[in-house]
PDB file of C-alpha atoms in Angstrom:
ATOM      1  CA  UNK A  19      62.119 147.784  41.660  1.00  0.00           C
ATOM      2  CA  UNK A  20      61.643 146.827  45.308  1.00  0.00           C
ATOM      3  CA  UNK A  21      61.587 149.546  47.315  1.00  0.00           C
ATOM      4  CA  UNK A  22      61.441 153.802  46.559  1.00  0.00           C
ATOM      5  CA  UNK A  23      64.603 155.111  48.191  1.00  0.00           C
ATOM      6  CA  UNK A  24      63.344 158.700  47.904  1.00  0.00           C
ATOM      7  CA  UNK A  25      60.302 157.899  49.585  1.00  0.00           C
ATOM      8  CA  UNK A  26      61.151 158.908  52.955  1.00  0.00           C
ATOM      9  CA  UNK A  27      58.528 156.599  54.025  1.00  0.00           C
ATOM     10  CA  UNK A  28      60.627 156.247  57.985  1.00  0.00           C
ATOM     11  CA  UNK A  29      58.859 158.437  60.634  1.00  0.00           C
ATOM     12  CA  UNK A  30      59.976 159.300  64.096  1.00  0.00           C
ATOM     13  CA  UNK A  31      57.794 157.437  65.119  1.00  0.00           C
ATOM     14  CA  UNK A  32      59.051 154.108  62.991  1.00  0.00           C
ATOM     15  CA  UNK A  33      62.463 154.758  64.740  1.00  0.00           C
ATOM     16  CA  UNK A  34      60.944 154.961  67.925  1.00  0.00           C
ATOM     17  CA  UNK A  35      58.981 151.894  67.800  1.00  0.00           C
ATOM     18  CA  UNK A  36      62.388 150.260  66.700  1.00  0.00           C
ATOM     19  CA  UNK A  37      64.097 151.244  69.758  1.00  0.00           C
ATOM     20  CA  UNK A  38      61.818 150.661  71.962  1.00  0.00           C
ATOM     21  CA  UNK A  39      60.835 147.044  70.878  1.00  0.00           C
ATOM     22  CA  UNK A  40      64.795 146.100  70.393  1.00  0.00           C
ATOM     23  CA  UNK A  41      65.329 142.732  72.021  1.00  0.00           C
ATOM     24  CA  UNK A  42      68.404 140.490  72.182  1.00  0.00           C
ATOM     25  CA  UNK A  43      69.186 137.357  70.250  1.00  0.00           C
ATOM     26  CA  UNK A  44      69.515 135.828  66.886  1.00  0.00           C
ATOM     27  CA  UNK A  45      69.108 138.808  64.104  1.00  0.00           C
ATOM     28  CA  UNK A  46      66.321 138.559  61.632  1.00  0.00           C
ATOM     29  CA  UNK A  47      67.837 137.433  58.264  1.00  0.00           C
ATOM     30  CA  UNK A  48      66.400 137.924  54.645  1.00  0.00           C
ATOM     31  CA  UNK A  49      64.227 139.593  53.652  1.00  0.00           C
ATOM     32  CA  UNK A  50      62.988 141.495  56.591  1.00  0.00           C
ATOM     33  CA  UNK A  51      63.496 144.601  58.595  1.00  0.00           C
ATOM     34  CA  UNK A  52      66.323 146.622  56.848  1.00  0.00           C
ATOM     35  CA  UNK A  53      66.745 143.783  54.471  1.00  0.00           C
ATOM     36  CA  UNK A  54      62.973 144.175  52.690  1.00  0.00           C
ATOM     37  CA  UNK A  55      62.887 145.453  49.148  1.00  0.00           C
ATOM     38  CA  UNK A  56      67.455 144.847  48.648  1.00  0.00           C
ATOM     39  CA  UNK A  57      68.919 143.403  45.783  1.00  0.00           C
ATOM     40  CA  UNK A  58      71.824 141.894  45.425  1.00  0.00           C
ATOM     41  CA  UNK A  59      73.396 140.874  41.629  1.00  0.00           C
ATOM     42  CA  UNK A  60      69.928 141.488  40.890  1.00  0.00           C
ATOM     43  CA  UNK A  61      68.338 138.924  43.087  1.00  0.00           C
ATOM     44  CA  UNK A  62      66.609 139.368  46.179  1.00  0.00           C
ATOM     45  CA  UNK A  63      69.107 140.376  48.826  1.00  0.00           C
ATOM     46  CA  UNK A  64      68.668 141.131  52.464  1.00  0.00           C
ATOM     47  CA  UNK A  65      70.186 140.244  55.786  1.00  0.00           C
ATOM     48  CA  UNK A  66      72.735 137.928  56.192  1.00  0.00           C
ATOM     49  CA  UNK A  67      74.881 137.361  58.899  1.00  0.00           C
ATOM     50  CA  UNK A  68      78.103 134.843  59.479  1.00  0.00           C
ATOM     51  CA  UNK A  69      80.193 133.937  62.551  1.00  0.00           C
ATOM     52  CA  UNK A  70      83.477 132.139  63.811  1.00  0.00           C
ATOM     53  CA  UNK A  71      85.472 131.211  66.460  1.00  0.00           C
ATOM     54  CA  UNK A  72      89.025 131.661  66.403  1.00  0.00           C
ATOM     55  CA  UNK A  73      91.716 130.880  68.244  1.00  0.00           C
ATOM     56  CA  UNK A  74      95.101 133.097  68.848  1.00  0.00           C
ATOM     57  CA  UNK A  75      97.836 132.298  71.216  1.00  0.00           C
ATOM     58  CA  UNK A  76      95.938 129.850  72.961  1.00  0.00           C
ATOM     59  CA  UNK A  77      93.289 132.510  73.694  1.00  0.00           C
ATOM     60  CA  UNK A  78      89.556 131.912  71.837  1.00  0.00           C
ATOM     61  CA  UNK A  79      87.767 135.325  70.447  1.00  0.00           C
ATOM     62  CA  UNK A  80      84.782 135.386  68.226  1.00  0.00           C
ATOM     63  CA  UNK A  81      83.895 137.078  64.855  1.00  0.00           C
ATOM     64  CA  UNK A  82      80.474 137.935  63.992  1.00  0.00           C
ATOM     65  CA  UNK A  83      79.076 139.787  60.908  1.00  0.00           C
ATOM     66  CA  UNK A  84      76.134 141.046  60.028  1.00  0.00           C
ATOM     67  CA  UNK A  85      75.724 142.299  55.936  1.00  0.00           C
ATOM     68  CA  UNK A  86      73.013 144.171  54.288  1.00  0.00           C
ATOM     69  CA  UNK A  87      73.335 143.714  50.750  1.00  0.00           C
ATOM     70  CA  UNK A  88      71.999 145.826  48.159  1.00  0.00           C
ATOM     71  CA  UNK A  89      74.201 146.106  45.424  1.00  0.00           C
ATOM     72  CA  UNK A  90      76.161 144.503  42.597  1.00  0.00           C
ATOM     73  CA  UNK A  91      75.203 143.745  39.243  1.00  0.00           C
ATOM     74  CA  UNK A  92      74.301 140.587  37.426  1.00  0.00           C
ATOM     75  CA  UNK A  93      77.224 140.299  35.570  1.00  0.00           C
ATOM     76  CA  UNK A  94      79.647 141.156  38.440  1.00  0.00           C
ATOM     77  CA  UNK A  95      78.429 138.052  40.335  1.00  0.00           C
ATOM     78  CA  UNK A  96      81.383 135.621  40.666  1.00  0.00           C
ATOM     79  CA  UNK A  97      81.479 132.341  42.890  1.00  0.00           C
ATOM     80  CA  UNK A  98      84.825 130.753  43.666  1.00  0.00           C
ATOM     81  CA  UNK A  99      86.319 133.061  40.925  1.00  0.00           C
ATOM     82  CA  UNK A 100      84.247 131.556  38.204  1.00  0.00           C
ATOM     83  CA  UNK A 101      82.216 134.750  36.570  1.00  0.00           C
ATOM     84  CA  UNK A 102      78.744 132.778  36.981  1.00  0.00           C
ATOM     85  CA  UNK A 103      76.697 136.298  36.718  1.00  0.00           C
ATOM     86  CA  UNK A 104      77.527 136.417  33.345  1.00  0.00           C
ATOM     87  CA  UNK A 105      76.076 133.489  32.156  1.00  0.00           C
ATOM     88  CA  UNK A 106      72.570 134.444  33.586  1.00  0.00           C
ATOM     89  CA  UNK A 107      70.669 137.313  31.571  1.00  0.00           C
ATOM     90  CA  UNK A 108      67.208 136.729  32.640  1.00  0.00           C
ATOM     91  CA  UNK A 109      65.112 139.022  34.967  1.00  0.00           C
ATOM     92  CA  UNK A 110      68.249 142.020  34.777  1.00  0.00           C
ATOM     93  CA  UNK A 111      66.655 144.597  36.901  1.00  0.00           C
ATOM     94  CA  UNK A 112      69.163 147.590  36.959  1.00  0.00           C
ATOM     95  CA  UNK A 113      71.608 148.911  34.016  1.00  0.00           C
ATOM     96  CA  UNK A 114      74.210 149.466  36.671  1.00  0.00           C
ATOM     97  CA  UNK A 115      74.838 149.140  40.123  1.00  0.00           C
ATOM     98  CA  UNK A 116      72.736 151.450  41.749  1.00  0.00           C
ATOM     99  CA  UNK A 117      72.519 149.936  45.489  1.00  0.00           C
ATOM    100  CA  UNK A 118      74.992 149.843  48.242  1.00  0.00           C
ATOM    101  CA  UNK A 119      76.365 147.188  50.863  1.00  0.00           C
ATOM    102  CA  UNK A 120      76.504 147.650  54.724  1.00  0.00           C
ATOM    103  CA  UNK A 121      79.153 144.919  56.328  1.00  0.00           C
ATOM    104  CA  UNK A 122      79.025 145.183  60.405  1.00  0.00           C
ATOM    105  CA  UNK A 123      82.204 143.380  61.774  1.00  0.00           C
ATOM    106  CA  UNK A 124      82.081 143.026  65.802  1.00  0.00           C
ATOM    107  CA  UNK A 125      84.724 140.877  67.668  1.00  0.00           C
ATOM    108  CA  UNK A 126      85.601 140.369  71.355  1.00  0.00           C
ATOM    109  CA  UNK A 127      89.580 140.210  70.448  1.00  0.00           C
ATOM    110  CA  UNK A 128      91.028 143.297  72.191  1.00  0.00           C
ATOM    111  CA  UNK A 129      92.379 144.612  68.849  1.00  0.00           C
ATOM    112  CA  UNK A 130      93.001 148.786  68.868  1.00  0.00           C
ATOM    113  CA  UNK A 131      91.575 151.506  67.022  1.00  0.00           C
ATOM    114  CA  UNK A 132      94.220 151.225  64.052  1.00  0.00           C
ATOM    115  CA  UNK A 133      93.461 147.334  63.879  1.00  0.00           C
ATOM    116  CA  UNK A 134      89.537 147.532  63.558  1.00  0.00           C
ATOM    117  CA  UNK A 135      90.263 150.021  60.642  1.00  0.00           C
ATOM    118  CA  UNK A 136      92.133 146.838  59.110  1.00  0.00           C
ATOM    119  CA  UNK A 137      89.531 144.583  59.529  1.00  0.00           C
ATOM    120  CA  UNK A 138      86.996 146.716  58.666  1.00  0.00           C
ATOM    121  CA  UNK A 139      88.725 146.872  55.174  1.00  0.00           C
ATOM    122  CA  UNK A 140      88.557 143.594  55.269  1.00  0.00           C
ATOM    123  CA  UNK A 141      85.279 143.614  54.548  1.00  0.00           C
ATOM    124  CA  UNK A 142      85.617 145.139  51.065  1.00  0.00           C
ATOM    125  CA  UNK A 143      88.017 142.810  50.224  1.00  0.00           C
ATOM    126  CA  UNK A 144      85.420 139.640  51.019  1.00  0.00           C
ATOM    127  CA  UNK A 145      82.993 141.645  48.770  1.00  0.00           C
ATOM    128  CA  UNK A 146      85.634 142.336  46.008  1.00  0.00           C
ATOM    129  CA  UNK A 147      85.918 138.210  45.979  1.00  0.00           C
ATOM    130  CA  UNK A 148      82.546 138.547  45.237  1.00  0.00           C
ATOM    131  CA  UNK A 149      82.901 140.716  41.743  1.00  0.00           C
ATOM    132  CA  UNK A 150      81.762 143.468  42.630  1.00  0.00           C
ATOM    133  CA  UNK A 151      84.255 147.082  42.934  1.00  0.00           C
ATOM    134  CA  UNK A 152      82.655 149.841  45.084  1.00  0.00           C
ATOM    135  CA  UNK A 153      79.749 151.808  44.386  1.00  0.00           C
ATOM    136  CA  UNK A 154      78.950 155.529  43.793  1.00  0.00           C
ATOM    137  CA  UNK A 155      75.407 155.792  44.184  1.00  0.00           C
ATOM    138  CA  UNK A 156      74.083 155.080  47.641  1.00  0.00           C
ATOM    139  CA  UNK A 157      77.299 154.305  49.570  1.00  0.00           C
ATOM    140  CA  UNK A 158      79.441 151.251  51.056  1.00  0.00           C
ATOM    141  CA  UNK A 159      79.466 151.067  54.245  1.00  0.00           C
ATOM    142  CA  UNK A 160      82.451 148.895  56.756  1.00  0.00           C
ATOM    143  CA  UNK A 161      82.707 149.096  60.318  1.00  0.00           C
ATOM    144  CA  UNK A 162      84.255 147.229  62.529  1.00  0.00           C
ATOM    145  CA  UNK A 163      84.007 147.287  67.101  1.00  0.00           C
ATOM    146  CA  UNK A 164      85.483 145.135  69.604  1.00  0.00           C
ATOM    147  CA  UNK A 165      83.883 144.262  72.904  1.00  0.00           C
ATOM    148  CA  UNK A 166      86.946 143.640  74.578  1.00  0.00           C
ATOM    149  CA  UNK A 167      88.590 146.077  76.536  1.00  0.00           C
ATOM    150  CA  UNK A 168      85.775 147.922  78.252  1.00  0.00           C
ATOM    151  CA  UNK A 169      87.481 149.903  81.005  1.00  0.00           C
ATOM    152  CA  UNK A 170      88.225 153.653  79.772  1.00  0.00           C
ATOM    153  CA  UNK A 171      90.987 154.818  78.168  1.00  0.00           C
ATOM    154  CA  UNK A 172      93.611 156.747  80.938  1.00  0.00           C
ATOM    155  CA  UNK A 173      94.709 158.867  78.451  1.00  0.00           C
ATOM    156  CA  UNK A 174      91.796 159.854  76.617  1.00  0.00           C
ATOM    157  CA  UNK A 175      90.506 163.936  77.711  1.00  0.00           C
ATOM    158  CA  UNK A 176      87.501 163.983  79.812  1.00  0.00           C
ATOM    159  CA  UNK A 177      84.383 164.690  78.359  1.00  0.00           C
ATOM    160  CA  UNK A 178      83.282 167.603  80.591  1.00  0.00           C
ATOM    161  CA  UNK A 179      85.590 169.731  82.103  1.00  0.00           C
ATOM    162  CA  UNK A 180      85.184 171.975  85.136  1.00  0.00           C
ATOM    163  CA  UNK A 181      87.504 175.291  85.178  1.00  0.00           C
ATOM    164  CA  UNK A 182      88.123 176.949  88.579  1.00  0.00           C
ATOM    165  CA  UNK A 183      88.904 180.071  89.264  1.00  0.00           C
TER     166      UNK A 183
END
């Protein structure tokens, strides 16, 4: 085992010191920062992220995501369809999958509410191509924002409202 998930070793003042010292820029990957002590088909998981540029109706958007993974079992591991994870027996760490997977899909299409849920199931599916089916233990995580469309919504009820008499 990597890590004690019942530890409750995060403070307030851990979170703190993460907000405060947030900076922009390229996201630590591996095996740092939320990605220390994750394991993933029982090897050492982490931080991952992945990125594209597409193009629709003329119009270029860009797809980023950032993944977390902690989860899946050895034999679950496929690549390209092939079950490879079932070949390799050595070092098994966990009778079953105990872990869980957090995808982060962001986008500066201007797709609506109803189309983020989409593509945020999306995200399942690229980890079901994977091997692995969902998890019960810690819990799977997909979300999906856009960027685009930052004015606010005309229709949407104010936050605060004022009666008069």
């Amino acid at each position: 085992m990597l890590n004690d998930i019942n530890a409750r070793g995060v403070t307030e003042a851990h979170a703190l010191e993460a907000l405060n010292s947030a900076v922009g820029g390229a996201v630590a990957e591996g095996n740092v920062g939320g990605g220390a002590g994750m394991i993933a088909y029982e090897f050492k998981g982490g931080t991952g992220t992945a990125s594209r540029k597409i193009d629709i109706a003329g119009q270029g958007y860009h797809l980023g995501v950032l993944v977390q993974a902690n989860h899946g079992t050895r034999d679950w591991l496929e690549v390209s369809g092939v079950p490879v994870g079932r070949e390799m027996h050595d070092d098994l760490v966990f009778p079953s999958d105990l872990g869980s997977i957090i995808v982060v899909i962001a986008t500066d299409a201007p797709l609506l509410p109803h189309q983020l849920n989409r593509l945020a199931r999306r995200g399942g599916i690229g980890i079901g191509r994977n091997g692995t089916t969902g998890g019960h233990n810690s819990g799977d995580i997909f979300l999906a924002f856009s960027t685009a469309n930052p004015q606010s919504n005309p229709w949407h009820t104010p936050d605060v409202m004022t009666l008069s008499a």
